[in-house]
Structures are given as structure tokens and as C-alpha cells.
PDB file of C-alpha atoms in Angstrom:
ATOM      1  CA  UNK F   1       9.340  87.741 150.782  1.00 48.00           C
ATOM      2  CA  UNK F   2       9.131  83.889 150.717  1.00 49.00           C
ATOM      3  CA  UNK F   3      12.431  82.051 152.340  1.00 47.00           C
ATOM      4  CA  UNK F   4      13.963  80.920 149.185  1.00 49.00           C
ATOM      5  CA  UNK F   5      14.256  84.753 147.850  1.00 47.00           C
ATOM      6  CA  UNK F   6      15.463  85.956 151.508  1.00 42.00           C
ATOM      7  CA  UNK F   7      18.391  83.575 151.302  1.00 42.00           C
ATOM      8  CA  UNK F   8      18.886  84.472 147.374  1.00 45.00           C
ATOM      9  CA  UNK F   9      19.327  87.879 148.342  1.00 42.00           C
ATOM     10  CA  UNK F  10      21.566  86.973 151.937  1.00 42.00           C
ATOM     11  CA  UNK F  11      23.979  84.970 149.173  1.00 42.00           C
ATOM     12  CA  UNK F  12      24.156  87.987 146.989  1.00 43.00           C
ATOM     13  CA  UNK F  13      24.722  90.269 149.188  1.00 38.00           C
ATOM     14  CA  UNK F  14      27.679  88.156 150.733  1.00 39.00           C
ATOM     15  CA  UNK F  15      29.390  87.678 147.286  1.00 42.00           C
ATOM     16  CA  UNK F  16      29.118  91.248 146.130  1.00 40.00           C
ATOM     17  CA  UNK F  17      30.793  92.069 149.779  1.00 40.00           C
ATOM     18  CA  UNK F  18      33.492  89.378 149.111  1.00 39.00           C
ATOM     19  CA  UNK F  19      34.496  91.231 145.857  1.00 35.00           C
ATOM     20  CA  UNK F  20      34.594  94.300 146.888  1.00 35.00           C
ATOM     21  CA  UNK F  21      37.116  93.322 149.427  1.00 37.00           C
ATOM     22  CA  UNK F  22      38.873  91.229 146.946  1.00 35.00           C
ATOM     23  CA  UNK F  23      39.437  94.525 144.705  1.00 34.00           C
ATOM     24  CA  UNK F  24      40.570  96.327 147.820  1.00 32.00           C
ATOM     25  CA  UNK F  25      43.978  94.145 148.454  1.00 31.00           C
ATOM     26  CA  UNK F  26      46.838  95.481 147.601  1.00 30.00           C
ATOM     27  CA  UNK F  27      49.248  93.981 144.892  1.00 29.00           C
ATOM     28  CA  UNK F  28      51.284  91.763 145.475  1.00 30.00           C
ATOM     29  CA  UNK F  29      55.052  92.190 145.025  1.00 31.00           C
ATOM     30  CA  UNK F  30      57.433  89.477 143.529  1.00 32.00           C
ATOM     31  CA  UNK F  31      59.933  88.929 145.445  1.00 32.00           C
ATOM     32  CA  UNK F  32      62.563  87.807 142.696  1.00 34.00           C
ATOM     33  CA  UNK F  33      64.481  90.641 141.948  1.00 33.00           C
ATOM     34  CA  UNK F  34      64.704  89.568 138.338  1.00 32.00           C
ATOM     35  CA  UNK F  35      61.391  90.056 137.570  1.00 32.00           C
ATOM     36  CA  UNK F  36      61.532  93.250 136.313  1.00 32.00           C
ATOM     37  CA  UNK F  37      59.288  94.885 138.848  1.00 36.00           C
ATOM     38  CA  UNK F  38      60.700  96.732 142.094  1.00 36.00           C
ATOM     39  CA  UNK F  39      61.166  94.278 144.681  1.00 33.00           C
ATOM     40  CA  UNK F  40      61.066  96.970 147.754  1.00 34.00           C
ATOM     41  CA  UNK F  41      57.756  98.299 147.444  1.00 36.00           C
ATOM     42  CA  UNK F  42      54.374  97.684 145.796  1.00 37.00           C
ATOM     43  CA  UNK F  43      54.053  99.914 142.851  1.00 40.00           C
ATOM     44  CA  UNK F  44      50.833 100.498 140.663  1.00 37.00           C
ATOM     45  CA  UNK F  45      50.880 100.765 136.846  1.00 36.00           C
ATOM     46  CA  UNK F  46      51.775 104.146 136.599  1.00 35.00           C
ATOM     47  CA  UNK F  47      55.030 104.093 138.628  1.00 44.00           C
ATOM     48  CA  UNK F  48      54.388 105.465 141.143  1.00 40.00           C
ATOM     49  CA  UNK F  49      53.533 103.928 144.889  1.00 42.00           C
ATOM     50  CA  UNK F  50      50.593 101.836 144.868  1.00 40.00           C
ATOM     51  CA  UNK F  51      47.785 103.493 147.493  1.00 33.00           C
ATOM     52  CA  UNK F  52      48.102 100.538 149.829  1.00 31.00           C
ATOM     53  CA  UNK F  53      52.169 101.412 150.091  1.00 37.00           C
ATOM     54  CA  UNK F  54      53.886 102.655 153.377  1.00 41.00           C
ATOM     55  CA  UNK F  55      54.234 105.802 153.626  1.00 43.00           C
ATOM     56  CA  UNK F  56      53.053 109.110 153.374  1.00 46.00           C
ATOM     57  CA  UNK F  57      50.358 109.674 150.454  1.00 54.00           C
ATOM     58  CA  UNK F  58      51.609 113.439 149.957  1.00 65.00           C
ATOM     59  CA  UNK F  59      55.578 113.726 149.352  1.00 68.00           C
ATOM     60  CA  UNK F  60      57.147 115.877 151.584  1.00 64.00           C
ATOM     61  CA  UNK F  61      60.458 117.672 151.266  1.00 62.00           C
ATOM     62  CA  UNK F  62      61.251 118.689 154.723  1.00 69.00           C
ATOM     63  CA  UNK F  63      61.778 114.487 156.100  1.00 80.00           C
ATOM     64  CA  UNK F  64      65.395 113.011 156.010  1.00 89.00           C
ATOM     65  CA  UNK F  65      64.704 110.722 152.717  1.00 91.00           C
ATOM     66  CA  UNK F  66      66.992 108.026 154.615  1.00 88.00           C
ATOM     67  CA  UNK F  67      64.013 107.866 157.263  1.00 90.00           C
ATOM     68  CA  UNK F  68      61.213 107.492 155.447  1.00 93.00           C
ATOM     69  CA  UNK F  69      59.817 103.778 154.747  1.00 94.00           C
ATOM     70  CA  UNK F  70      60.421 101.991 151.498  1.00 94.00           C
ATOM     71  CA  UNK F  71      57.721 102.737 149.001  1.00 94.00           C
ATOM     72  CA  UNK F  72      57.517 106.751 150.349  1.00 94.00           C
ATOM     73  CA  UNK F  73      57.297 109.403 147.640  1.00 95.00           C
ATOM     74  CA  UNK F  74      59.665 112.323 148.624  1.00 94.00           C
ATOM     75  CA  UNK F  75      60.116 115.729 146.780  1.00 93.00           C
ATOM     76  CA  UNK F  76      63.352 116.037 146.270  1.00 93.00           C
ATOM     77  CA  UNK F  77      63.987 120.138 146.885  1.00 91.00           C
ATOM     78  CA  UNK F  78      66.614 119.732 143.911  1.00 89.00           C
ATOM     79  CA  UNK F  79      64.155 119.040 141.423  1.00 89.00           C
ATOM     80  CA  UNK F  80      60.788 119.587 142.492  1.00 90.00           C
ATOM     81  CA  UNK F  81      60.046 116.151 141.427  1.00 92.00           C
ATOM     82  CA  UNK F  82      58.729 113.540 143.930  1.00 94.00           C
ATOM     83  CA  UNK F  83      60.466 110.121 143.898  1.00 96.00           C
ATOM     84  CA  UNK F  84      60.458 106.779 145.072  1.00 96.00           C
ATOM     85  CA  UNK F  85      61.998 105.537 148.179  1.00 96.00           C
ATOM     86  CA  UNK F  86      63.689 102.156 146.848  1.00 97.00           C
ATOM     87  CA  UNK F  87      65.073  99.872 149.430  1.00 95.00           C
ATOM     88  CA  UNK F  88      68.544  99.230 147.476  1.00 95.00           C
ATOM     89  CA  UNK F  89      68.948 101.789 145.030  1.00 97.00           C
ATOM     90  CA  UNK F  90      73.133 100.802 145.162  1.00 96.00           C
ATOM     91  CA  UNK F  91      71.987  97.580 143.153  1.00 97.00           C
ATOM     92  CA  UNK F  92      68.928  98.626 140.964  1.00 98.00           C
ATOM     93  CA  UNK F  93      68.724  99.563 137.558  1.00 98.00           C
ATOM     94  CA  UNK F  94      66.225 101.850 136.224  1.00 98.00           C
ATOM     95  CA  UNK F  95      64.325 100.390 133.327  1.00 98.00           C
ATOM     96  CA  UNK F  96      62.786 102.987 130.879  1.00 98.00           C
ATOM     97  CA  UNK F  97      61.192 101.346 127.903  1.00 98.00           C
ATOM     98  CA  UNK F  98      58.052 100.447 125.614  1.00 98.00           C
ATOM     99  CA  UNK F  99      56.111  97.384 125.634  1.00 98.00           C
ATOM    100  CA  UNK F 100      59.529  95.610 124.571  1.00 98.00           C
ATOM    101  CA  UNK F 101      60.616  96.204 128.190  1.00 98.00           C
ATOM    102  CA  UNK F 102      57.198  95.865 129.871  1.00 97.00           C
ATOM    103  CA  UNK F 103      56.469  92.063 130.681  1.00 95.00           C
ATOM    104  CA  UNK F 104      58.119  91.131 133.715  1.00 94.00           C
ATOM    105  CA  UNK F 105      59.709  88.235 131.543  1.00 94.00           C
ATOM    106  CA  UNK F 106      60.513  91.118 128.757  1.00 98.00           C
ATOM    107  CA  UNK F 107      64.460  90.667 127.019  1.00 98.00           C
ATOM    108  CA  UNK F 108      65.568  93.840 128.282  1.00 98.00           C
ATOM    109  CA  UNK F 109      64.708  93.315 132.574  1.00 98.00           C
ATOM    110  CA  UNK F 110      66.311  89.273 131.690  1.00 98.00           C
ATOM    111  CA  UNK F 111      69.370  90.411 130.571  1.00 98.00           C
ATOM    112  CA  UNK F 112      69.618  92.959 133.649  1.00 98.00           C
ATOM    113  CA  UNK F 113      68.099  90.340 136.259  1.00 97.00           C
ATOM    114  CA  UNK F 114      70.813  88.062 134.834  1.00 97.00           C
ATOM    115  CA  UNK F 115      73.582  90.426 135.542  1.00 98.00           C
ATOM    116  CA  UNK F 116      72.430  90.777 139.322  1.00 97.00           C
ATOM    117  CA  UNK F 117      70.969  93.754 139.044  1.00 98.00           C
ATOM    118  CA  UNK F 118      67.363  94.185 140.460  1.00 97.00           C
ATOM    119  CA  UNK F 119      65.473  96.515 138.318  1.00 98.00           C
ATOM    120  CA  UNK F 120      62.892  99.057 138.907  1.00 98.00           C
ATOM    121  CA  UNK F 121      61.046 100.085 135.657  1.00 97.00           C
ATOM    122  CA  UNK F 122      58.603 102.137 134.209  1.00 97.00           C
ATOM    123  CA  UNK F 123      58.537 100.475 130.749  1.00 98.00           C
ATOM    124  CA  UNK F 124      55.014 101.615 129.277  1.00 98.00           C
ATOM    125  CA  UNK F 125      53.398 100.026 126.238  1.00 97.00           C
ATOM    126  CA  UNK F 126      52.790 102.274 123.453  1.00 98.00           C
ATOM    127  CA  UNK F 127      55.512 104.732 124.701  1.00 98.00           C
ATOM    128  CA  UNK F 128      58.659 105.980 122.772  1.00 98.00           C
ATOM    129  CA  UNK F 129      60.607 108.944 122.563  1.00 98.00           C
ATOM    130  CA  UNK F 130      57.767 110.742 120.836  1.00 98.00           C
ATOM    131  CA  UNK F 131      54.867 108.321 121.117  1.00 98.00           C
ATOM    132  CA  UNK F 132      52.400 108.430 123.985  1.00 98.00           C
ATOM    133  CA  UNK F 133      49.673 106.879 125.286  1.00 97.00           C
ATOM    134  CA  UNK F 134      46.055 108.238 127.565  1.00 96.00           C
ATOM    135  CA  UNK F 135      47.869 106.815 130.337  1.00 95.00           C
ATOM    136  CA  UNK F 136      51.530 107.629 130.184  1.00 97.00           C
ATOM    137  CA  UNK F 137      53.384 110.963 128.067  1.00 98.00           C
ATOM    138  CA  UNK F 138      56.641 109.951 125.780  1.00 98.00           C
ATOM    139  CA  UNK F 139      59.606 109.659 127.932  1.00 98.00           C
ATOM    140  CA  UNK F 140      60.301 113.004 128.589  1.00 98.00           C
ATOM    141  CA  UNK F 141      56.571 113.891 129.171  1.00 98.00           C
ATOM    142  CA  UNK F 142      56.183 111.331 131.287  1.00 98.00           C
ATOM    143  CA  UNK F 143      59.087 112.080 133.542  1.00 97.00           C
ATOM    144  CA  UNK F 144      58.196 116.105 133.413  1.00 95.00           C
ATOM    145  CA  UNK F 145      54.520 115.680 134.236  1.00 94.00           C
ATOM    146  CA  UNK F 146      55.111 113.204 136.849  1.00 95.00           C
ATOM    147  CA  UNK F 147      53.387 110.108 134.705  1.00 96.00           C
ATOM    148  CA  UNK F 148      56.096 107.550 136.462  1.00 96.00           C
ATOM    149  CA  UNK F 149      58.643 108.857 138.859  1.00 96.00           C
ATOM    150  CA  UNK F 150      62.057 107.935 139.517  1.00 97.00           C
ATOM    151  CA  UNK F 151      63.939 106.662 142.290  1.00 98.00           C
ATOM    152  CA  UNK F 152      65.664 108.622 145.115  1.00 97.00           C
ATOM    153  CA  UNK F 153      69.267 108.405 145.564  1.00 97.00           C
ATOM    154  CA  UNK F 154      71.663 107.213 142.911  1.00 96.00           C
ATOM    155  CA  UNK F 155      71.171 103.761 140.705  1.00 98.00           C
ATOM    156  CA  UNK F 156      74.378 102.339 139.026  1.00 98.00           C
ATOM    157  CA  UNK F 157      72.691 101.993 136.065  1.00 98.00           C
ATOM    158  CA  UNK F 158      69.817 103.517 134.055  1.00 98.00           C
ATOM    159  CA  UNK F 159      68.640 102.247 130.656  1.00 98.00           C
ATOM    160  CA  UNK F 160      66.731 103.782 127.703  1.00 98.00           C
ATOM    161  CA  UNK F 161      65.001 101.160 125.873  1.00 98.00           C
ATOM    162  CA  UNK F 162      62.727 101.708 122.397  1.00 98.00           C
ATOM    163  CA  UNK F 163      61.576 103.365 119.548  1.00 98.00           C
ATOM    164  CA  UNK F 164      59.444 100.806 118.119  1.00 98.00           C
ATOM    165  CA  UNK F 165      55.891 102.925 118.447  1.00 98.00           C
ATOM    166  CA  UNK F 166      57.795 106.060 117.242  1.00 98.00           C
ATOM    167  CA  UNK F 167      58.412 104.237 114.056  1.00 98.00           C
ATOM    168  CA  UNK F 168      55.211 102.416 113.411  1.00 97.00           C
ATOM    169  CA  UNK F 169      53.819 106.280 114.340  1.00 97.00           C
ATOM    170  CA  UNK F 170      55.758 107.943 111.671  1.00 96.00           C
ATOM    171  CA  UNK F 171      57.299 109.801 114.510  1.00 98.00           C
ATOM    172  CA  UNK F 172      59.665 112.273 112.656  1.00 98.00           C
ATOM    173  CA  UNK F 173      63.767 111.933 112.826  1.00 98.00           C
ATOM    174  CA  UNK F 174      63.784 115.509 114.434  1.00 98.00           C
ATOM    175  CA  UNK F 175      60.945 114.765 116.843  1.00 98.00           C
ATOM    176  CA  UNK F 176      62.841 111.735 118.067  1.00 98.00           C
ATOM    177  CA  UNK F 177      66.009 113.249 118.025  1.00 98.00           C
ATOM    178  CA  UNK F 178      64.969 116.387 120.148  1.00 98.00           C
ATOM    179  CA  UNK F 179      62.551 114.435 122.603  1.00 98.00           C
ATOM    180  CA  UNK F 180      65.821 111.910 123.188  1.00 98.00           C
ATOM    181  CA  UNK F 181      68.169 114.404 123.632  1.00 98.00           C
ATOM    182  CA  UNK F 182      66.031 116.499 126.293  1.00 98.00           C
ATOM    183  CA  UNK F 183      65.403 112.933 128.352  1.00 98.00           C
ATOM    184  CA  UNK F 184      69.349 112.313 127.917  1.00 98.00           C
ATOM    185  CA  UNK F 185      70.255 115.317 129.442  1.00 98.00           C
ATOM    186  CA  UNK F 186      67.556 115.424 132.324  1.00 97.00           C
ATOM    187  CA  UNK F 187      68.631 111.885 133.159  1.00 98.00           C
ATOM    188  CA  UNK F 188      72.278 113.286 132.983  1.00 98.00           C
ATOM    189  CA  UNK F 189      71.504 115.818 135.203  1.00 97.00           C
ATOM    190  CA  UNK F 190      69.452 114.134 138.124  1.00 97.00           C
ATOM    191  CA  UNK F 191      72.447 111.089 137.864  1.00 98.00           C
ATOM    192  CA  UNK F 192      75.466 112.692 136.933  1.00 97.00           C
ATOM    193  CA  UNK F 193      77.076 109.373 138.799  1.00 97.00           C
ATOM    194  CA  UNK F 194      74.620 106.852 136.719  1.00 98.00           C
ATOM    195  CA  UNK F 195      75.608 105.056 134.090  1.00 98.00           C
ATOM    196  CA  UNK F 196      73.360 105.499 131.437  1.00 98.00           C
ATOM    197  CA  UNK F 197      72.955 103.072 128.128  1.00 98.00           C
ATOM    198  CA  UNK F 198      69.956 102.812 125.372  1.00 98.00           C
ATOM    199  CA  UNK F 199      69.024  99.659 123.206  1.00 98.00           C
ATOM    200  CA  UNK F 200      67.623 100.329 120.151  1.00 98.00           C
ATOM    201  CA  UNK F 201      64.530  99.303 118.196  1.00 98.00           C
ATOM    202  CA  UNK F 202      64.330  95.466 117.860  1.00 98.00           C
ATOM    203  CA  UNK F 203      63.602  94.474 114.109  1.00 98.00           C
ATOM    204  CA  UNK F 204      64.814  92.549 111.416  1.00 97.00           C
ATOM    205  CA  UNK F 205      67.538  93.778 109.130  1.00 95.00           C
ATOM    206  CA  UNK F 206      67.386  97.048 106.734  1.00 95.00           C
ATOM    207  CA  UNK F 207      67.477  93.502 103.603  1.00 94.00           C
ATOM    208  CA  UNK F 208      64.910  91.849 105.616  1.00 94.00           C
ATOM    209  CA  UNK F 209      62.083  94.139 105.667  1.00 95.00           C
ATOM    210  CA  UNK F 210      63.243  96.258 109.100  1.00 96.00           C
ATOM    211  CA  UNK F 211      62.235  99.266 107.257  1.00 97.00           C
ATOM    212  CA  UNK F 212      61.052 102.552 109.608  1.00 98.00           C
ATOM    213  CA  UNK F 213      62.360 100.310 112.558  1.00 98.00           C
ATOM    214  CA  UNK F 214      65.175  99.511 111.737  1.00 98.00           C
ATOM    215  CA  UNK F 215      65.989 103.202 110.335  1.00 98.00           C
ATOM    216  CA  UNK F 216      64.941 104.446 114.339  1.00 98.00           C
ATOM    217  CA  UNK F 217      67.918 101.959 115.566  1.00 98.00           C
ATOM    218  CA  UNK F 218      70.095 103.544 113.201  1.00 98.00           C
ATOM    219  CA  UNK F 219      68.921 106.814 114.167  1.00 98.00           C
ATOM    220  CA  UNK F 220      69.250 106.376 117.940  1.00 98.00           C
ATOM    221  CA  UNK F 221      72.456 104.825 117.177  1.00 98.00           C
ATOM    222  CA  UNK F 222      73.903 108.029 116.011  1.00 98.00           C
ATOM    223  CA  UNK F 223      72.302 110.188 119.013  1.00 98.00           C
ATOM    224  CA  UNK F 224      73.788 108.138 121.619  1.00 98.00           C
ATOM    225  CA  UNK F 225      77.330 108.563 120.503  1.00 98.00           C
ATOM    226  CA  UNK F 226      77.321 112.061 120.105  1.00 98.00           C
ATOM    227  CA  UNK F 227      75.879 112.056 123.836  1.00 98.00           C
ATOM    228  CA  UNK F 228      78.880 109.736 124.788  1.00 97.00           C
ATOM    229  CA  UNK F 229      75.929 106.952 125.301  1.00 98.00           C
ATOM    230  CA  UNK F 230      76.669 103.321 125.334  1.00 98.00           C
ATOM    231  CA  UNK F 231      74.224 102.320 122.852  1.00 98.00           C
ATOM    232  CA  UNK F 232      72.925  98.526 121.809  1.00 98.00           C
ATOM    233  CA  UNK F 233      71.770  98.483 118.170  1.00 98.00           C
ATOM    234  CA  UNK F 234      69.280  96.241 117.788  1.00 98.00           C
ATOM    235  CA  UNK F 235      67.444  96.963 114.670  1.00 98.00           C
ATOM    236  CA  UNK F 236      68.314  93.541 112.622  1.00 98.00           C
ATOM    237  CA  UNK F 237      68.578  91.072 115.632  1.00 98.00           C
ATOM    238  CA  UNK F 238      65.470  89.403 114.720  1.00 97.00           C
ATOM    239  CA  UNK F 239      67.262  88.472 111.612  1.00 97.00           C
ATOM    240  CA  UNK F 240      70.432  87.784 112.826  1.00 97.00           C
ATOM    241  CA  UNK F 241      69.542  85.507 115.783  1.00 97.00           C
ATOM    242  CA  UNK F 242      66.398  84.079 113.554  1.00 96.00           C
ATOM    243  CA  UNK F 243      63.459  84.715 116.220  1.00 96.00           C
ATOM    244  CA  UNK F 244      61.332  85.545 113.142  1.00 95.00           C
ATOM    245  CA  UNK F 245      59.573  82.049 114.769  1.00 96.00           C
ATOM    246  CA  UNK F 246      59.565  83.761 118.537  1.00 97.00           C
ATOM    247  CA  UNK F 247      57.117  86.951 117.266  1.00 96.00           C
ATOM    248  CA  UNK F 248      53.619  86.619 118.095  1.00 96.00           C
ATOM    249  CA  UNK F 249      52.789  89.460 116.075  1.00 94.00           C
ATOM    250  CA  UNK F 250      55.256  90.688 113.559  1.00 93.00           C
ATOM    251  CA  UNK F 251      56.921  92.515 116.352  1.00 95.00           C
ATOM    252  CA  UNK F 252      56.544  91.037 120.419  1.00 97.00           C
ATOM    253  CA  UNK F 253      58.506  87.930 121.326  1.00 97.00           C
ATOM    254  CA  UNK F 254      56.917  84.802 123.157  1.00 97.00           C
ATOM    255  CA  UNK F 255      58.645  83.696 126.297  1.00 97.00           C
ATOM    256  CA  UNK F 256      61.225  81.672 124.080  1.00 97.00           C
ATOM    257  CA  UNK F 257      62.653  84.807 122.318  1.00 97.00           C
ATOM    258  CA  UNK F 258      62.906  86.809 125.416  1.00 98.00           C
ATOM    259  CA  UNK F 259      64.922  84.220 126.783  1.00 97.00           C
ATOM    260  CA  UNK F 260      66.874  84.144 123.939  1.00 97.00           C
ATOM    261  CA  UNK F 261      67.407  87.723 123.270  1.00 98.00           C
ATOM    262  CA  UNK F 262      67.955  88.297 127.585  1.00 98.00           C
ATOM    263  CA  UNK F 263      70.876  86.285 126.836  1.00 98.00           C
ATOM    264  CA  UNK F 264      72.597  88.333 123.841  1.00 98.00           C
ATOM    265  CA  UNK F 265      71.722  91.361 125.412  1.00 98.00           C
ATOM    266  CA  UNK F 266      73.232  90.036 129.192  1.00 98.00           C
ATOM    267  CA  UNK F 267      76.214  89.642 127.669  1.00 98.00           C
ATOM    268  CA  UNK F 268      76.876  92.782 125.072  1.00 98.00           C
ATOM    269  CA  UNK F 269      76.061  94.796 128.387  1.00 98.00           C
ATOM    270  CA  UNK F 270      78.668  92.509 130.050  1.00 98.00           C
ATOM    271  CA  UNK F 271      81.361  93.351 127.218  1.00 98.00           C
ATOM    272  CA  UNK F 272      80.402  97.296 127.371  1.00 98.00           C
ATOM    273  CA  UNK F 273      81.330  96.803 131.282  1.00 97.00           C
ATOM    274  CA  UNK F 274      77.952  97.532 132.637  1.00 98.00           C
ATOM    275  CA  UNK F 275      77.947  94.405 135.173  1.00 96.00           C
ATOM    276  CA  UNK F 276      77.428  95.655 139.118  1.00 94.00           C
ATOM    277  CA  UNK F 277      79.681  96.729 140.862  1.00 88.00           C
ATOM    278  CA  UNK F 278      80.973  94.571 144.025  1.00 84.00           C
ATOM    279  CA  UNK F 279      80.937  96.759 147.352  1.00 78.00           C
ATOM    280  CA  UNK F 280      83.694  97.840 149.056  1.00 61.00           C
ATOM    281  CA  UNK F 281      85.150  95.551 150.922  1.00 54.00           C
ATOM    282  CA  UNK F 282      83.547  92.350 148.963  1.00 47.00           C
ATOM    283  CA  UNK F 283      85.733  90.485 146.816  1.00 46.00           C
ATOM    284  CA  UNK F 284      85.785  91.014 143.138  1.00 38.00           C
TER     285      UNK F 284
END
């Protein structure tokens, strides 16, 4: 091999070894706790700790969960589920949602961010109450098979966010209503001490050509208040606060109407009384 080849190869070699150990970092983790994604550990796509996270890989039940590092998975003996060490659970809200809730600029995480809450989520695109994805079940699925998992301990807030895929899936009103029941009353039972709220499906108005959608909002509407769930219809807001100019596709917003619709939704959940809590001891 002539010495032109034999340094051809030396620089390949070198560059295929520098990308391999550029796919082996670990992600990064924002450290605004607006953002949407949980500030306190890194977490992969799926929810649950990314491998590069402290911790042990296997959950284990028999640790003191107030011992293990931020980012652990424990199995909590009360549910057989494993969860997610957070490192302030008193002052995160738990995001569940569809690609609506996703982006780490997305309405939904805004309007909490805005609040001062930081927010852990497991908003998955192409998700809903009955609609699932190859990578993540429906809400209840997901939580039951372990898809994302939820935090340890006790957030002050948890939120429901979606319908959108269920509708453009022809998702049935008894398929929704069952599936949103069953994840109502799971949440209800691992936070009995959570306050728990859903926002509808965002479209434009039943006159405007909301159709399915904005049927879903109505829908969820009436399932939240016979669970005694704050509920945030939003099934004609893209009429009413004109973002028909924010939709990059009929149905996502661009940065502009997130912004916009963070706002409006900041302060309905500000009216319902679903700002944080001070501590004890802080002043109000």
C-alpha cells in the first residue's frame, strides 16, 4: 500500500472513531425549567432515564427512594411500577400529551413554565386516549406497559393534554371515553393529593370547520366534569384567537402561536387556581 492510501485509510479510521464517540454522549439537559423537559435528570425519548443517567439501570424496591440519585428508576412496592427519581417533584408538573404538548416550546409546557412550574412530560406525538404509536401505547397503555413512567413522590399538578390523533383516527366516543376514564382513575389513584386538569383538542370552531376535533373537545369536556376534572376546552380557539395564520399544517402551531396560545392557557389555569403553591414559611 502506497503512502497516500495508508494515510487515506489512518484519516478514516480516525473519523469513523470520532463518531462513534460522538453518538456515545449523553444528552444534554436544559437547564431552564420552562422548557418542557425535566430539568433534574437526562431523560431519553421514551420517558424513562436515559442509559448515561445516575443511577441504578435495574429499579429496585428495597432502597429508601429519598437516597437514591436524581434520574434513578425505583419500583415503587405500591404499584409495581418503576418511577423516576425527580429532583423537585414539590414544584413539577407532569405533562401528559400528544404532539400538541411535545416541542419543548409546545403551548401547553409555556403556559405551565410561565406559571413557575417546572414540568416533566411524556407528551408523545401520535398519542391520544385511544391512538398509539410503534413507539409509545395510548395513555393508559403507555403508563400500564411501562412505555413512559412517572415520577416518584407527589407533583402538585398533573395535566392531560389531547385528543387530536383520536379524532383524525376515527377513534370511537366509547373508546375515548373508556380509555380516559381508566387513565383518570389510575392517575387518581397513584396521586390522590395531585391536582389533576385536561385541555382539550385544539381546533377551530364546530361553524368553522372543527368538525371530529372539535366534537373530541366537546366530548372530553363532558368526561372531565363528571370525574370532578378541571377541564380547558379548547376545540374552537384557533378560531377565536385567529391563529388560523400560526398552523403550519392545518393543525401544529409555529413558534408564534405557541406563544400566543401559552399565554391564554397560563392564565385560564391561573383563574381555575392551578398556580404553585408557595412553601411554608415563604410569603404568599
Amino acid at each position: 500500500m502506497d503512502k497516500p492510501r495508508i494515510f487515506r485509510f489512518a484519516v478514516a479510521v480516525v473519523a469513523a472513531a470520532a463518531v462513534l464517540a460522538g453518538c456515545a454522549q449523553a444528552p444534554a439537559v436544559p437547564a431552564d425549567p420552562s422548557s418542557g423537559n425535566p430539568t433534574a435528570a437526562p431523560i431519553a425519548p421514551s420517558g424513562s432515564p436515559a442509559a448515561a443517567a445516575q443511577g441504578p439501570k435495574k429499579p429496585d424496591s428495597g432502597q429508601d427512594p429519598s437516597k437514591l440519585p436524581v434520574g434513578s428508576l425505583y419500583k415503587n412496592p405500591g404499584n409495581n411500577r418503576n418511577e423516576i427519581i425527580l429532583e423537585d417533584i414539590r414544584h413539577t408538573a407532569v405533562l401528559i400529551g400528544d404532539s400538541q404538548s411535545e416541542p419543548p416550546g409546545s403551548w401547553p409546557r409555556a403556559a405551565l413554565g410561565s406559571l413557575g412550574y417546572k414540568v416533566y412530560s411524556v407528551a408523545r406525538g401520535g398519542t391520544g386516549y385511544v391512538a398509539a404509536t410503534k413507539a409509545s401505547g395510548n395513555y393508559i397503555d403507555a403508563l400500564q406497559r411501562g412505555d413512559w413512567v412517572l415520577p416518584y413522590g407527589t407533583p402538585p399538578l398533573i395535566i392531560v393534554e389531547g385528543g387530536g390523533n383520536d379524532a383524525s383516527r376515527n377513534a370511537s366516543d366509547e373508546q375515548i371515553t373508556v380509555n380516559a376514564n381508566r387513565l383518570l382513575a389510575a392517575l387518581k389513584k397513584r396521586y390522590p393529593q395531585a391536582k389533576i386538569a385536561m385541555i382539550g383538542t385544539l381546533a377551530r370552531g364546530a361553524n368553522a370547520g372543527g368538525g371530529r376535533r372539535t366534537q373530541v373537545d366537546t366530548l372530553l369536556g363532558n368526561i372531565a366534569a363528571k370525574a370532578g376534572t378541571t377541564f380547558f376546552s379548547v376545540g374552537d380557539w384557533v378560531s377565536k384567537y385567529q391563529l388560523a395564520g400560526d398552523l403550519v399544517d392545518g393543525v401544529h402551531l409555529n413558534a408564534a402561536g405557541h406563544a400566543k396560545l401559552g399565554g391564554v392557557l397560563a392564565a385560564d389555569m391561573a383563574a381555575a387556581g392551578l398556580r404553585p403553591q408557595p412553601d411554608q414559611g415563604s410569603a404568599s
